[in-house]
Amino acid sequence: MKNLFWHLLLTVLIFSCNDDNDGNGLRNITVDFKFTHTWDGAVINDSNFTTSVVTNANGETMTIARLRYLISRIELFNTQGDSFTFDGYKFTDLSDTTTYDFSTNNAIIPSGTYTLRFIWGFNEEDNLDGAYPDLNSASWNWPEMLGGGYHFLQLDGMYNVDSSPSPYNFHNGTARLSTNPNVFEQNFATIEFPEEIVLSENATIEIVMDIAEFFKNPNTWNLNVLDTPLMPNYNAQKMMQENVRTVFSLGTVSQ
Amino acid sequence: MKKRIFIILLLLFANCTSDEQGYQPTELPIEIPEVFSTYLIPPVIPADNPQTVEGVALGRKLFFDKILSADGTQSCASCHSPQNAFAENLPTSIGVDGISGTRNAMPLFNLAWNYGDRFNWDGSALSLERQAEEPVENPIELHSDWNNVVNRLQNHPEYPELFQLAFNTSTITKELTTKALAQFERTLISANSKFDRYTLGQASLTPQELNGLDIFLREDKGDCFHCHGNPNNPLWTNNDFHNNGLDATFTDLGLGAVTGDPNDNGKFRSPSLRNLAYTAPYMHDGRFATLDEVIDHYSEGLQNSPTIDPLMKQIAQGGVQLTAQEKADLKAFLLTLSDPSFLNNLDFQN
């Protein structure tokens, strides 16, 4: 009799542990993110990014030697307006495929219909000089005299590669408006996707970065004028902030 | 008679128990300096080669012992001298046969913070343990043979016991020898420069040194920091591989010879800027005798080539075009990264 009681108790406990429903027919699901990279639709990855010759909107032929970028505060909103922010930030190095995907420990949300947004770079609250050992160790810092904190983007390569190759350093971070005294402007961007994402099972959401968009929309980038140095160039920094808004798009949602 | 055999067996058993089963070498965790623990992720210690007191002591003895060379005339320390921050004051090293190599001996410090775990100028060694293998047999270095080295160590009056203490076995192997060397090398930590003390609020920099830091960090001036760290990355290197414009054509392919990728030709690992005061001459082939020559190179001596790093942004002008005053200021800052206490640390001496 005693054994039967413990069996019944255990059975009840196991069932309550397995029950993902929250009483409203919703299930708890996990969400991961997968980032893919293209140039005007052609896939760019670790195996081809240093050898691909691409053409930007201004007609300049380009190569990419290095592409690293930072996003943070990945956030899903459901139709009730509830927000689910995923811990941590995502530092991607195109030469390292292990940095392409993003998973966090707190990526469990109720099933439902969501929209997605994240921050390009760090916002003012997060962009703290020297605060993140992993980013310091990757030499990702943005110099103090330019406002400190961290790079949002490092895109290096050569342009006019079909005629007379020249270097470009397309680096994005805090914008310095003026010196004496130094006046800085936050330069992050909130990237929002209008599409509704219906999540009913554990899901992987693909986000596509079209690198060509950095040079296209709304500002057609002329590398012959703006190649380097761009970090202390306020106008260049603000143009990058404007152009990054169309760089990302929602890809497939697997579940 | 039976009693005697029993006693012998008992003694043998007791001996096996104490030597093979009960004994463990003493753990010796890496002492992480404050400037590293504050700003950097933890160092890389392989799970199969933990730091121990006995392993480090053995590694230190091996590092300074000429027994590793073919004719007993050179040790690791012959080309990696403590007084030169474990580098050498010759452009390229001369091996036991008097033959000069093609590379400058790299300084040895803060090696456990090389997160990519690729060593040598060309990244040819994929761990510190593997790095320690190569010079022993290289014909233009110690020109020895690992089988001979292991035999010599095995027949040495002290080493079997030292291996027993370090690794719980007196059977010496190449793998255990390089593990011990790597353990010692991981203790070579340099984090007590004037700039480190400035970071910790214990020292101040002169106006010239501060101006030099400004030039180091400014993208429109030196722009050194993209490859050589910054106040928040006190390694003063990214340990990555770059073509920094030394040559228009390559006699040494560097990383390209290792990967076989022509895109890597002419790329070499960025060395740390710590301890520059003690590590002349500079570059992978020791071509620059002084720090002034190095700064001149980046200012107006760059050579273009197909794999030039785009961070050499003013390649068309030959470099970043610093004034004489800017060069002097930059040099003053760079010298604040040198750490005299590293040279004199008794733990690192023979």
Coordinates of C-alpha atoms in Angstrom, one line a residue:
Chain A
M1 CA 0.0 0.0 0.0
K2 CA 2.8 2.3 1.0
N3 CA 4.6 1.5 -2.3
L4 CA 1.5 2.2 -4.3
F5 CA 1.3 5.7 -2.7
W6 CA 4.9 6.5 -3.6
H7 CA 4.4 5.3 -7.1
L8 CA 1.3 7.5 -7.6
L9 CA 3.1 10.5 -6.1
L10 CA 6.1 9.9 -8.4
T11 CA 3.8 9.6 -11.4
V12 CA 2.0 12.9 -10.6
L13 CA 5.4 14.6 -10.1
I14 CA 6.7 13.3 -13.4
F15 CA 3.6 14.4 -15.3
S16 CA 3.7 17.9 -13.8
C17 CA 7.4 18.2 -14.8
N18 CA 6.7 17.2 -18.3
D19 CA 3.7 19.5 -18.7
D20 CA 4.8 22.4 -21.0
N21 CA 1.3 23.9 -21.2
D22 CA 0.7 27.0 -19.1
G23 CA -3.0 26.4 -18.8
N24 CA -3.8 28.6 -21.8
G25 CA -2.8 26.0 -24.4
L26 CA 0.7 27.5 -24.7
R27 CA 3.8 25.3 -24.6
N28 CA 7.3 26.4 -23.5
I29 CA 9.6 26.2 -26.4
T30 CA 13.3 27.0 -27.0
V31 CA 14.5 29.5 -29.6
D32 CA 17.9 29.6 -31.2
F33 CA 19.2 32.0 -33.8
K34 CA 21.2 31.2 -36.9
F35 CA 23.0 34.0 -38.8
T36 CA 23.8 33.7 -42.5
H37 CA 25.7 36.2 -44.6
T38 CA 25.2 37.2 -48.2
W39 CA 26.3 39.7 -50.8
D40 CA 23.3 40.6 -52.8
G41 CA 21.9 37.1 -52.3
A42 CA 25.1 35.1 -52.9
V43 CA 26.2 33.3 -49.8
I44 CA 29.4 34.6 -48.1
N45 CA 31.0 32.4 -45.4
D46 CA 34.3 31.3 -44.0
S47 CA 35.3 29.3 -47.1
N48 CA 34.8 32.1 -49.7
F49 CA 34.8 35.5 -48.1
T50 CA 38.5 36.3 -48.6
T51 CA 38.4 35.1 -52.3
S52 CA 35.1 36.5 -53.5
V53 CA 35.2 39.7 -55.6
V54 CA 32.0 41.6 -55.2
T55 CA 30.7 44.9 -56.6
N56 CA 29.1 47.5 -54.4
A57 CA 26.2 49.9 -55.3
N58 CA 28.7 52.5 -56.5
G59 CA 30.3 50.1 -58.9
E60 CA 33.5 49.5 -57.1
T61 CA 34.9 46.0 -57.1
M62 CA 35.8 44.9 -53.6
T63 CA 37.3 42.1 -51.6
I64 CA 36.7 41.3 -47.9
A65 CA 39.7 40.4 -45.7
R66 CA 38.0 40.6 -42.3
L67 CA 34.3 40.9 -41.1
R68 CA 33.4 41.0 -37.5
Y69 CA 30.3 42.5 -35.9
L70 CA 28.3 42.8 -32.7
I71 CA 24.6 42.7 -31.9
S72 CA 22.9 42.7 -28.6
R73 CA 19.5 42.6 -26.8
I74 CA 17.9 40.1 -29.1
E75 CA 14.2 40.4 -28.2
L76 CA 10.9 38.8 -29.1
F77 CA 7.6 40.5 -28.6
N78 CA 4.3 38.6 -28.5
T79 CA 0.9 39.9 -29.5
Q80 CA 0.1 40.9 -25.9
G81 CA 3.2 43.1 -25.9
D82 CA 5.2 40.9 -23.6
S83 CA 8.9 41.1 -24.2
F84 CA 11.4 38.2 -24.0
T85 CA 15.0 39.4 -24.1
F86 CA 17.7 36.8 -24.6
D87 CA 20.7 37.0 -22.4
G88 CA 24.1 38.2 -23.7
Y89 CA 25.3 39.6 -27.0
K90 CA 26.5 38.1 -30.2
F91 CA 30.0 38.7 -31.5
T92 CA 30.4 37.2 -35.0
D93 CA 33.6 36.6 -36.8
L94 CA 33.0 35.6 -40.4
S95 CA 36.2 33.5 -40.4
D96 CA 34.9 31.4 -37.5
T97 CA 31.7 29.4 -38.2
T98 CA 31.3 28.6 -34.5
T99 CA 30.3 32.2 -34.0
Y100 CA 27.5 32.1 -36.6
D101 CA 24.8 30.8 -34.3
F102 CA 23.4 32.2 -31.1
S103 CA 21.9 30.3 -28.2
T104 CA 21.4 31.4 -24.6
N105 CA 20.4 29.6 -21.4
N106 CA 17.2 31.6 -21.0
A107 CA 15.9 31.0 -24.5
I108 CA 12.6 29.4 -23.3
I109 CA 9.4 31.2 -24.2
P110 CA 5.8 30.3 -24.5
S111 CA 4.6 29.3 -28.0
G112 CA 2.8 32.1 -29.7
T113 CA 3.1 34.8 -32.4
Y114 CA 6.1 37.2 -32.1
T115 CA 8.0 39.9 -33.7
L116 CA 11.8 40.2 -33.5
R117 CA 14.2 43.0 -32.8
F118 CA 17.8 43.5 -31.7
I119 CA 20.3 46.2 -31.2
W120 CA 23.1 46.8 -33.7
G121 CA 26.2 47.1 -31.5
F122 CA 25.5 48.1 -27.9
N123 CA 23.1 50.8 -26.7
E124 CA 24.4 53.5 -24.3
E125 CA 23.6 51.4 -21.2
D126 CA 25.6 48.4 -22.4
N127 CA 28.5 50.1 -24.3
L128 CA 30.7 50.3 -21.2
D129 CA 34.4 50.8 -21.8
G130 CA 36.4 47.6 -21.1
A131 CA 33.5 45.9 -19.3
Y132 CA 33.4 42.6 -21.3
P133 CA 36.5 40.4 -21.0
D134 CA 35.7 38.2 -24.1
L135 CA 35.4 41.3 -26.3
N136 CA 38.6 42.8 -24.8
S137 CA 40.4 39.6 -25.5
A138 CA 39.2 39.9 -29.1
S139 CA 40.7 43.4 -29.3
W140 CA 37.2 44.7 -30.1
N141 CA 37.6 48.0 -28.1
W142 CA 36.7 51.4 -29.5
P143 CA 39.3 54.0 -28.4
E144 CA 38.4 56.2 -25.5
M145 CA 39.1 59.4 -27.4
L146 CA 36.3 58.4 -29.8
G147 CA 33.9 57.7 -27.0
G148 CA 35.2 54.3 -25.8
G149 CA 33.2 51.1 -25.5
Y150 CA 33.4 48.7 -28.4
H151 CA 33.3 48.4 -32.2
F152 CA 30.0 47.4 -33.7
L153 CA 31.6 46.5 -37.0
Q154 CA 35.0 45.8 -38.5
L155 CA 34.9 45.3 -42.2
D156 CA 38.3 45.5 -43.9
G157 CA 39.4 44.8 -47.4
M158 CA 40.4 46.3 -50.7
Y159 CA 38.4 48.2 -53.3
N160 CA 39.0 49.0 -57.0
V161 CA 40.6 45.6 -57.1
D162 CA 40.2 45.4 -60.9
S163 CA 42.2 48.6 -61.4
S164 CA 44.3 49.9 -58.5
P165 CA 43.5 48.2 -55.2
S166 CA 43.3 50.4 -52.2
P167 CA 42.4 49.5 -48.6
Y168 CA 39.2 50.3 -46.9
N169 CA 38.5 50.0 -43.1
F170 CA 34.7 50.2 -42.7
H171 CA 34.6 50.4 -38.9
N172 CA 31.5 51.4 -37.0
G173 CA 31.0 52.5 -33.3
T174 CA 30.3 55.6 -31.2
A175 CA 30.3 58.8 -33.3
R176 CA 32.4 61.8 -32.2
L177 CA 30.6 65.0 -33.1
S178 CA 33.3 67.4 -32.0
T179 CA 36.5 67.8 -30.1
N180 CA 37.5 70.4 -27.5
P181 CA 35.4 69.5 -25.7
N182 CA 34.7 66.0 -27.0
V183 CA 31.1 65.5 -27.8
F184 CA 30.0 61.9 -28.6
E185 CA 26.8 60.6 -30.1
Q186 CA 25.4 57.1 -29.5
N187 CA 25.5 55.3 -32.8
F188 CA 23.7 52.0 -32.2
A189 CA 20.6 51.1 -34.2
T190 CA 17.5 49.2 -33.3
I191 CA 16.8 46.6 -36.0
E192 CA 13.2 45.6 -36.1
F193 CA 11.5 43.0 -38.3
P194 CA 7.8 43.7 -39.2
E195 CA 7.0 40.0 -40.0
E196 CA 5.0 38.0 -37.5
I197 CA 6.7 34.8 -36.5
V198 CA 4.4 32.0 -35.4
L199 CA 6.3 29.8 -33.0
S200 CA 4.6 26.5 -31.9
E201 CA 7.6 24.2 -31.5
N202 CA 11.3 24.6 -30.5
A203 CA 12.6 26.9 -33.2
T204 CA 15.7 28.2 -35.0
I205 CA 15.2 31.6 -36.5
E206 CA 17.5 32.5 -39.4
I207 CA 18.7 36.1 -39.7
V208 CA 20.3 37.1 -43.0
M209 CA 23.0 39.8 -43.2
D210 CA 23.3 41.3 -46.7
I211 CA 26.8 42.9 -46.5
A212 CA 26.1 44.8 -49.7
E213 CA 23.5 46.8 -47.9
F214 CA 26.2 48.6 -45.9
F215 CA 27.1 50.3 -49.1
K216 CA 23.7 50.9 -50.6
N217 CA 20.7 52.2 -48.8
P218 CA 19.9 55.0 -48.2
N219 CA 23.5 56.2 -48.7
T220 CA 25.3 54.9 -51.8
W221 CA 28.8 54.6 -50.4
N222 CA 31.7 56.0 -52.5
L223 CA 34.8 54.2 -51.3
N224 CA 36.9 56.5 -53.4
V225 CA 35.9 59.3 -51.1
L226 CA 35.2 57.4 -47.8
D227 CA 37.7 54.5 -47.4
T228 CA 39.8 55.3 -44.3
P229 CA 40.1 56.6 -41.7
L230 CA 36.4 56.4 -40.9
M231 CA 36.3 55.9 -37.2
P232 CA 36.8 59.6 -36.3
N233 CA 34.6 60.7 -39.2
Y234 CA 31.3 61.8 -37.8
N235 CA 29.4 61.9 -41.1
A236 CA 30.7 58.5 -42.1
Q237 CA 29.7 57.0 -38.7
K238 CA 26.1 58.4 -39.0
M239 CA 25.8 57.1 -42.6
M240 CA 26.8 53.6 -41.5
Q241 CA 24.1 53.9 -38.8
E242 CA 21.6 54.7 -41.5
N243 CA 22.7 52.0 -43.8
V244 CA 22.7 49.2 -41.3
R245 CA 18.9 49.4 -41.0
T246 CA 18.4 47.4 -44.2
V247 CA 21.4 45.0 -43.7
F248 CA 19.4 42.4 -41.8
S249 CA 16.4 40.5 -42.9
L250 CA 14.4 37.6 -41.5
G251 CA 15.3 34.2 -43.1
T252 CA 13.6 30.9 -42.6
V253 CA 12.1 29.8 -39.3
S254 CA 12.7 26.1 -38.6
Q255 CA 10.6 24.3 -36.0
Chain B
M1 CA 62.3 -18.8 3.6
K2 CA 58.5 -18.4 3.2
K3 CA 58.6 -15.6 5.7
R4 CA 61.4 -13.9 3.8
I5 CA 59.5 -14.1 0.5
F6 CA 56.4 -12.7 2.2
I7 CA 58.4 -9.7 3.5
I8 CA 59.8 -9.0 0.0
L9 CA 56.4 -9.2 -1.5
L10 CA 55.0 -6.9 1.1
L11 CA 57.8 -4.4 0.5
L12 CA 57.2 -4.5 -3.3
F13 CA 53.5 -3.9 -2.8
A14 CA 54.1 -1.0 -0.4
N15 CA 56.5 0.4 -2.9
C16 CA 54.1 0.2 -5.8
T17 CA 51.3 1.7 -3.7
S18 CA 53.3 4.8 -2.8
D19 CA 54.9 5.4 -6.2
E20 CA 52.1 4.5 -8.6
Q21 CA 48.9 5.0 -6.8
G22 CA 48.9 7.3 -3.8
Y23 CA 51.2 10.0 -5.0
Q24 CA 49.8 13.1 -6.9
P25 CA 51.9 16.0 -8.0
T26 CA 51.0 19.3 -6.4
E27 CA 48.6 21.5 -8.3
L28 CA 50.0 24.9 -9.2
P29 CA 47.3 27.1 -10.7
I30 CA 48.4 30.0 -12.9
E31 CA 48.7 33.2 -10.9
I32 CA 46.6 35.6 -13.0
P33 CA 47.8 39.2 -12.6
E34 CA 45.1 41.8 -11.8
V35 CA 45.4 43.6 -15.1
F36 CA 44.6 40.3 -16.8
S37 CA 41.9 39.1 -14.5
T38 CA 40.1 42.4 -14.8
Y39 CA 40.2 42.7 -18.6
L40 CA 40.7 39.3 -20.1
I41 CA 39.2 35.9 -20.3
P42 CA 41.0 33.1 -18.4
P43 CA 44.2 31.6 -19.9
V44 CA 44.3 28.4 -21.9
I45 CA 45.5 25.4 -19.9
P46 CA 45.1 22.1 -21.6
A47 CA 43.1 19.6 -19.6
D48 CA 45.7 16.9 -20.2
N49 CA 48.5 19.0 -18.9
P50 CA 47.6 20.8 -15.7
Q51 CA 50.2 23.0 -14.0
T52 CA 51.9 21.3 -11.1
V53 CA 54.8 22.4 -8.9
E54 CA 56.9 19.4 -9.9
G55 CA 56.0 19.7 -13.6
V56 CA 57.0 23.4 -13.7
A57 CA 60.3 22.6 -11.8
L58 CA 61.1 19.9 -14.3
G59 CA 60.2 22.1 -17.2
R60 CA 62.5 24.8 -15.9
K61 CA 65.4 22.4 -15.5
L62 CA 64.8 21.1 -19.1
F63 CA 64.5 24.6 -20.5
F64 CA 68.0 25.5 -19.3
D65 CA 69.6 22.1 -19.9
K66 CA 71.9 21.5 -22.9
I67 CA 71.0 17.8 -22.8
L68 CA 68.3 18.5 -25.4
S69 CA 70.8 19.4 -28.1
A70 CA 72.7 17.0 -30.3
D71 CA 76.2 17.9 -29.0
G72 CA 75.2 19.2 -25.5
T73 CA 76.1 22.8 -26.4
Q74 CA 72.7 24.5 -26.5
S75 CA 69.5 24.7 -24.5
C76 CA 66.2 26.4 -25.2
A77 CA 67.6 29.3 -23.2
S78 CA 70.5 29.7 -25.6
C79 CA 68.1 31.5 -28.0
H80 CA 65.4 32.4 -25.4
S81 CA 67.4 34.3 -22.8
P82 CA 65.7 35.6 -19.6
Q83 CA 67.7 38.8 -20.0
N84 CA 66.0 39.4 -23.4
A85 CA 62.5 38.6 -22.2
F86 CA 63.2 35.1 -23.5
A87 CA 64.1 36.4 -27.0
E88 CA 67.6 36.8 -28.5
N89 CA 69.7 39.8 -29.5
L90 CA 70.6 38.3 -32.8
P91 CA 68.5 38.8 -36.0
T92 CA 68.2 35.1 -36.5
S93 CA 69.3 32.3 -34.3
I94 CA 72.4 30.1 -34.8
G95 CA 72.0 26.4 -34.2
V96 CA 74.4 23.8 -32.8
D97 CA 76.1 23.4 -36.2
G98 CA 76.8 27.1 -36.5
I99 CA 74.1 27.5 -39.2
S100 CA 72.0 30.6 -39.0
G101 CA 68.2 30.1 -39.2
T102 CA 65.7 32.4 -41.0
R103 CA 63.7 33.6 -38.1
N104 CA 64.2 35.8 -35.0
A105 CA 63.6 34.0 -31.7
M106 CA 60.2 35.1 -30.4
P107 CA 60.1 36.4 -26.8
L108 CA 58.3 34.0 -24.4
F109 CA 55.7 35.5 -22.0
N110 CA 52.0 35.4 -21.4
L111 CA 51.8 32.4 -23.7
A112 CA 48.8 30.9 -21.9
W113 CA 46.8 33.9 -23.2
N114 CA 47.3 33.1 -26.8
Y115 CA 43.7 32.1 -27.3
G116 CA 44.1 30.8 -30.8
D117 CA 46.8 28.4 -29.5
R118 CA 48.9 28.9 -32.6
F119 CA 52.6 29.5 -31.9
N120 CA 55.7 30.5 -33.9
W121 CA 55.9 33.4 -36.3
D122 CA 54.0 31.4 -38.9
G123 CA 51.5 29.7 -36.7
S124 CA 52.9 26.3 -37.5
A125 CA 52.6 24.9 -33.9
L126 CA 49.1 24.3 -32.8
S127 CA 49.8 24.2 -29.1
L128 CA 52.6 25.1 -26.8
E129 CA 53.4 21.4 -26.2
R130 CA 53.7 20.8 -29.9
Q131 CA 55.8 24.0 -30.3
A132 CA 58.4 22.5 -27.9
E133 CA 58.8 19.4 -30.1
E134 CA 60.2 21.1 -33.2
P135 CA 63.4 22.9 -32.2
V136 CA 64.9 19.8 -30.6
E137 CA 65.1 18.0 -34.0
N138 CA 65.3 21.0 -36.3
P139 CA 68.7 20.7 -38.1
I140 CA 69.4 24.4 -37.8
E141 CA 68.5 24.5 -34.1
L142 CA 69.3 21.8 -31.6
H143 CA 69.7 19.2 -34.3
S144 CA 69.0 16.4 -32.0
D145 CA 66.8 13.3 -32.2
W146 CA 64.0 12.7 -29.7
N147 CA 64.9 9.1 -29.3
N148 CA 68.4 10.0 -28.3
V149 CA 67.2 12.8 -26.0
V150 CA 64.7 10.5 -24.3
N151 CA 67.5 7.9 -23.8
R152 CA 69.8 10.5 -22.4
L153 CA 67.2 11.7 -20.0
Q154 CA 66.3 8.2 -19.0
N155 CA 69.9 7.4 -18.2
H156 CA 70.5 10.6 -16.3
P157 CA 71.0 10.4 -12.6
E158 CA 68.3 12.9 -11.8
Y159 CA 65.6 13.1 -14.5
P160 CA 63.8 9.7 -14.0
E161 CA 63.1 10.8 -10.4
L162 CA 62.0 14.2 -11.5
F163 CA 59.6 12.8 -14.1
Q164 CA 58.3 10.4 -11.4
L165 CA 57.5 13.4 -9.3
A166 CA 56.0 15.4 -12.1
F167 CA 54.0 12.8 -13.9
N168 CA 53.9 9.8 -11.6
T169 CA 56.1 7.7 -13.9
S170 CA 59.8 7.4 -14.3
T171 CA 59.4 6.2 -17.9
I172 CA 60.4 9.3 -19.9
T173 CA 58.8 10.2 -23.2
K174 CA 58.9 13.0 -25.7
E175 CA 55.3 13.9 -24.8
L176 CA 56.1 14.2 -21.1
T177 CA 59.2 16.2 -21.8
T178 CA 57.3 18.8 -23.9
K179 CA 54.5 18.9 -21.4
A180 CA 57.0 19.8 -18.7
L181 CA 58.5 22.5 -20.9
A182 CA 55.1 23.9 -21.7
Q183 CA 54.2 24.0 -18.0
F184 CA 57.2 26.1 -17.3
E185 CA 56.7 28.4 -20.2
R186 CA 53.1 29.1 -19.1
T187 CA 54.5 30.4 -15.8
L188 CA 56.4 33.1 -17.7
I189 CA 54.0 35.9 -17.0
S190 CA 54.8 39.6 -17.5
A191 CA 52.3 42.1 -16.2
N192 CA 54.2 44.6 -14.2
S193 CA 55.2 47.3 -16.6
K194 CA 54.8 51.0 -16.0
F195 CA 51.7 51.0 -18.1
D196 CA 50.2 48.1 -16.0
R197 CA 50.8 50.2 -12.8
Y198 CA 49.2 53.2 -14.6
T199 CA 46.2 51.0 -15.3
L200 CA 46.0 50.0 -11.7
G201 CA 46.3 53.6 -10.6
Q202 CA 49.8 53.1 -9.1
A203 CA 51.8 55.2 -11.6
S204 CA 51.3 58.1 -13.9
L205 CA 52.4 58.6 -17.5
T206 CA 54.3 61.7 -18.7
P207 CA 52.6 64.0 -21.2
Q208 CA 54.9 62.6 -23.9
E209 CA 53.9 59.0 -23.1
L210 CA 50.2 59.9 -23.0
N211 CA 50.6 61.6 -26.4
G212 CA 52.3 58.5 -27.6
L213 CA 49.3 56.4 -26.5
D214 CA 47.0 58.8 -28.3
I215 CA 49.0 58.3 -31.6
F216 CA 48.9 54.5 -30.9
L217 CA 45.1 54.6 -30.7
R218 CA 44.2 57.1 -33.4
E219 CA 43.1 55.7 -36.6
D220 CA 44.3 58.8 -38.5
K221 CA 47.8 58.5 -36.9
G222 CA 49.5 55.3 -35.8
D223 CA 46.5 53.0 -35.7
C224 CA 48.6 50.4 -34.0
F225 CA 45.8 49.2 -31.7
H226 CA 43.9 47.1 -34.2
C227 CA 46.6 44.5 -34.2
H228 CA 48.5 45.3 -31.0
G229 CA 46.0 45.5 -28.2
N230 CA 44.9 48.6 -26.2
P231 CA 44.6 49.6 -22.5
N232 CA 41.6 47.2 -22.2
N233 CA 43.6 44.3 -23.9
P234 CA 46.9 44.4 -21.9
L235 CA 48.4 41.5 -23.9
W236 CA 49.4 44.2 -26.5
T237 CA 48.8 41.7 -29.3
N238 CA 45.9 40.1 -31.0
N239 CA 48.1 37.0 -31.7
D240 CA 46.7 37.1 -35.2
F241 CA 48.5 36.9 -38.6
H242 CA 49.1 40.0 -40.8
N243 CA 51.1 41.1 -43.8
N244 CA 52.5 44.3 -42.4
G245 CA 54.1 45.5 -45.5
L246 CA 57.7 44.3 -45.0
D247 CA 58.3 43.1 -48.6
A248 CA 57.0 43.5 -52.1
T249 CA 57.9 39.9 -52.9
F250 CA 58.3 37.1 -50.3
T251 CA 61.3 35.0 -49.6
D252 CA 59.5 33.6 -46.5
L253 CA 55.8 32.9 -47.0
G254 CA 55.1 32.7 -43.3
L255 CA 51.5 31.5 -42.6
G256 CA 51.1 30.8 -46.3
A257 CA 53.7 28.1 -46.2
V258 CA 51.8 26.5 -43.3
T259 CA 48.2 26.7 -44.7
G260 CA 49.0 26.4 -48.4
D261 CA 46.7 29.3 -49.0
P262 CA 48.2 32.0 -51.2
N263 CA 46.0 34.5 -49.4
D264 CA 48.2 33.8 -46.3
N265 CA 51.5 34.5 -48.0
G266 CA 53.7 37.0 -46.2
K267 CA 51.6 36.9 -43.0
F268 CA 53.2 36.6 -39.6
R269 CA 51.9 36.6 -36.1
S270 CA 51.7 40.0 -34.4
P271 CA 54.1 39.9 -31.5
S272 CA 53.3 41.5 -28.2
L273 CA 54.6 45.0 -27.7
R274 CA 55.5 44.2 -24.1
N275 CA 59.2 44.2 -23.2
L276 CA 60.3 45.9 -26.5
A277 CA 63.1 47.4 -24.5
Y278 CA 64.7 43.9 -24.3
T279 CA 63.7 42.1 -27.5
A280 CA 65.6 43.9 -30.3
P281 CA 66.1 43.2 -33.1
Y282 CA 62.5 43.2 -34.4
M283 CA 60.3 41.4 -37.0
H284 CA 60.2 37.7 -37.9
D285 CA 63.6 38.0 -39.5
G286 CA 65.1 40.5 -37.0
R287 CA 65.6 43.0 -39.8
F288 CA 65.1 46.1 -37.7
A289 CA 67.9 46.7 -35.1
T290 CA 66.1 49.4 -33.2
L291 CA 62.6 50.5 -32.3
D292 CA 63.1 53.7 -34.3
E293 CA 63.6 51.6 -37.4
V294 CA 60.3 49.8 -36.7
I295 CA 58.4 53.0 -36.3
D296 CA 60.0 54.4 -39.5
H297 CA 58.8 51.3 -41.3
Y298 CA 55.2 51.9 -40.4
S299 CA 55.5 55.6 -41.0
E300 CA 57.1 55.6 -44.4
G301 CA 58.6 52.2 -45.3
L302 CA 55.6 50.0 -46.2
Q303 CA 56.0 47.8 -49.2
N304 CA 52.8 46.8 -51.2
S305 CA 52.0 43.2 -52.1
P306 CA 48.9 41.3 -53.0
T307 CA 48.2 40.1 -49.5
I308 CA 49.0 43.4 -47.7
D309 CA 46.7 43.8 -44.7
P310 CA 44.0 46.5 -45.4
L311 CA 44.9 47.9 -42.0
M312 CA 48.1 49.2 -43.6
K313 CA 45.7 51.9 -44.8
Q314 CA 48.2 54.4 -46.1
I315 CA 50.1 51.9 -48.2
A316 CA 49.9 54.2 -51.2
Q317 CA 51.9 56.8 -49.3
G318 CA 54.3 54.2 -47.8
G319 CA 52.9 54.5 -44.3
V320 CA 51.1 56.7 -41.7
Q321 CA 53.5 59.6 -42.1
L322 CA 54.3 60.5 -38.5
T323 CA 56.3 63.6 -37.7
A324 CA 59.6 63.3 -35.8
Q325 CA 57.9 64.4 -32.6
E326 CA 55.0 61.9 -33.1
K327 CA 57.6 59.1 -33.6
A328 CA 59.4 60.1 -30.4
D329 CA 56.1 60.2 -28.4
L330 CA 55.0 56.9 -29.8
K331 CA 58.3 55.3 -28.8
A332 CA 58.1 56.8 -25.3
F333 CA 54.7 55.2 -24.9
L334 CA 55.8 51.8 -26.3
L335 CA 58.6 51.7 -23.7
T336 CA 56.1 52.0 -20.9
L337 CA 55.0 48.5 -21.8
S338 CA 58.4 47.0 -20.7
D339 CA 58.6 45.1 -17.4
P340 CA 62.0 45.0 -15.8
S341 CA 60.8 42.8 -13.0
F342 CA 60.1 40.1 -15.6
L343 CA 63.8 39.9 -16.4
N344 CA 64.8 39.5 -12.8
N345 CA 62.2 37.1 -11.6
L346 CA 64.2 34.3 -9.9
D347 CA 61.5 31.8 -10.7
F348 CA 62.5 32.2 -14.4
Q349 CA 66.2 31.8 -14.0
N350 CA 68.4 28.8 -14.3

